[in-house]
Short mmCIF file of C-alpha atoms in Angstrom, two decimals:
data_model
loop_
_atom_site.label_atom_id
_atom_site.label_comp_id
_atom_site.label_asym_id
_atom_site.label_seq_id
_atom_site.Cartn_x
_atom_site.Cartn_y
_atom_site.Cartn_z
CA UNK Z 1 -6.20 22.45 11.79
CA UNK Z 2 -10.05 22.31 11.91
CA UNK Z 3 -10.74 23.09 15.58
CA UNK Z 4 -13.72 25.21 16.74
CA UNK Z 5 -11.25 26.82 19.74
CA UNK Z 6 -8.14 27.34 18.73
CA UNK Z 7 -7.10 26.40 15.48
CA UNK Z 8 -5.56 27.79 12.41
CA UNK Z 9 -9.10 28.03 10.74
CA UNK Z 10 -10.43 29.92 13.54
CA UNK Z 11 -7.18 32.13 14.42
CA UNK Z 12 -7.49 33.14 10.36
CA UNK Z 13 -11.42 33.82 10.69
CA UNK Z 14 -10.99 35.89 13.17
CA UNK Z 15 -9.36 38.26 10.54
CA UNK Z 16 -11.44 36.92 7.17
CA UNK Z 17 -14.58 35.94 9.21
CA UNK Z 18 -15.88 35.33 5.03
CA UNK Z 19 -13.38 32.54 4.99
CA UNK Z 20 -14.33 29.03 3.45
CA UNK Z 21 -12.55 26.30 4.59
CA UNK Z 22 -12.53 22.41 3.87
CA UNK Z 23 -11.15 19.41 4.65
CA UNK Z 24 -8.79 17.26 2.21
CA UNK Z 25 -11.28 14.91 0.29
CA UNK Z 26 -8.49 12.62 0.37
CA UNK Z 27 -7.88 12.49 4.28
CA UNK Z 28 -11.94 12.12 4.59
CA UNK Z 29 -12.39 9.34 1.44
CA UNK Z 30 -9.57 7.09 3.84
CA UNK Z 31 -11.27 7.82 6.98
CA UNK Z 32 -14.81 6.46 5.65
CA UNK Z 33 -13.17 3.54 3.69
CA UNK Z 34 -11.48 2.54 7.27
CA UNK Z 35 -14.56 3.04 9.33
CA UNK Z 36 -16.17 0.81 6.34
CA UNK Z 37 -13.70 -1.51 6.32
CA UNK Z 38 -13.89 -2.23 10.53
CA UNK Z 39 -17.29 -3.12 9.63
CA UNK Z 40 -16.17 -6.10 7.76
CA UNK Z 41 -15.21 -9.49 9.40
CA UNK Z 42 -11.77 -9.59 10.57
CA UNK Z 43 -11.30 -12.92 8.95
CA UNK Z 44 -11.36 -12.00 5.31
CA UNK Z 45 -8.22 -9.15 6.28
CA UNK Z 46 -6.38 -11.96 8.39
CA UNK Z 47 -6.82 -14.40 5.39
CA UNK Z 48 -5.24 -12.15 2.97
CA UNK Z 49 -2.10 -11.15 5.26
CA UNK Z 50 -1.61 -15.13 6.00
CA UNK Z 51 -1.84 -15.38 2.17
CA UNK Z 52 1.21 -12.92 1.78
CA UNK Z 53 2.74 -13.49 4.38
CA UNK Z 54 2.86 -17.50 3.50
CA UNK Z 55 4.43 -16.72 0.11
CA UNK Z 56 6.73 -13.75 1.54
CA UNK Z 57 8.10 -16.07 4.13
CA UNK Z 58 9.38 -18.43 1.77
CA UNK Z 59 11.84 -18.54 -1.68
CA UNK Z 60 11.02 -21.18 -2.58
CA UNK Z 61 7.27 -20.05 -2.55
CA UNK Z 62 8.34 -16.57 -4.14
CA UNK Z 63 10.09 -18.37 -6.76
CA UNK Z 64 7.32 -20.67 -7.44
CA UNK Z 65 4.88 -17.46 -7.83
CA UNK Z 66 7.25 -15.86 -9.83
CA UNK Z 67 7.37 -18.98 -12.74
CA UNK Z 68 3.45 -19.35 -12.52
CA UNK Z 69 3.05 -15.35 -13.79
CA UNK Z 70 5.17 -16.45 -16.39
CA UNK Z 71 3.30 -19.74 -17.49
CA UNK Z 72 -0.20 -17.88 -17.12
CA UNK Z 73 1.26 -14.70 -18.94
CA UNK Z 74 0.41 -12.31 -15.76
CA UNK Z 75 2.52 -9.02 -15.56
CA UNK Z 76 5.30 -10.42 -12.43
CA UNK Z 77 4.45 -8.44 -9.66
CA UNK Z 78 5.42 -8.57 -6.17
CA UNK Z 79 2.34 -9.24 -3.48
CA UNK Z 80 1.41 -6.68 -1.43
CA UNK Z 81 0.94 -6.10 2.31
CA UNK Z 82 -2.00 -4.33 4.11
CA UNK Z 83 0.12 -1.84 5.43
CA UNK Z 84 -1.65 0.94 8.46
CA UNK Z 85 -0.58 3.72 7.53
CA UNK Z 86 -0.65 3.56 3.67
CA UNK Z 87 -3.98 4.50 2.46
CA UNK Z 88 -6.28 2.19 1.07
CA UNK Z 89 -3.65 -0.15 1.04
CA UNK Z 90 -6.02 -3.22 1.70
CA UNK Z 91 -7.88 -2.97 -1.44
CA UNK Z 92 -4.93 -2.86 -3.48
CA UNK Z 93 -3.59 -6.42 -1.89
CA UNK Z 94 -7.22 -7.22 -2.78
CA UNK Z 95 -7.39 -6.51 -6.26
CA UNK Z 96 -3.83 -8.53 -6.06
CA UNK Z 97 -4.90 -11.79 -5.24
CA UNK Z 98 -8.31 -11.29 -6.97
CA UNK Z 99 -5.97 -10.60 -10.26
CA UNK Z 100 -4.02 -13.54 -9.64
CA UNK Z 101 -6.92 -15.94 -8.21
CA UNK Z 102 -6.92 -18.24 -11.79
CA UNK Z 103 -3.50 -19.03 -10.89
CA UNK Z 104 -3.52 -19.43 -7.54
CA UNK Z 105 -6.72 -21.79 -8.13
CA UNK Z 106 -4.24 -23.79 -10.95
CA UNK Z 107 -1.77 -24.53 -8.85
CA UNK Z 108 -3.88 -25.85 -5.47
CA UNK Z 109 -5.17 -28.66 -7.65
#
């Protein structure tokens, strides 16, 4: 859509050569947050998928998670996966486990 050659932004300036164009904030915020977030260690990213993925993979697990939101009074919600293609997904499983982190602390005594 942005192309110097032949794109829609240069096919329309050709007619409006006074045309402003930008990109979607949105599409740009993602792309930095992903470049940033390659920068990071892989482990951290791999630790929080095993983390799901170990209480996803199990009922009795899930079930266990779901009667420790109740005993610590935490809204029941499911946990997330670090999904590609869903923007900024990886800082919402983040903020996820950091939420829940008291309880997960609890119950690995």
């Amino acid at each position: 859509m942005h192309g110097c050659h032949h794109s829609v932004k240069t096919l329309l300036m050709k007619d409006c050569p006074f045309l402003f164009t930008s990109t979607c904030i949105c599409h740009s915020f993602a792309l930095c947050v992903n470049k940033g977030v390659a920068e990071l260690p892989r482990h951290s990213e791999d630790c929080l998928r095993d983390f799901c993925n170990f209480i996803k993979n199990s009922a009795i697990r899930y079930a266990h998670l779901k009667a420790c939101q109740v005993i610590c009074e935490l809204k029941p919600n499911k946990m997330l996966k670090k999904v590609d293609t869903r923007w900024l997904s990886l800082g919402d499983v983040m903020a996820r486990v950091i939420r829940y982190d008291s309880m997960i602390q609890l119950n690995s005594l």
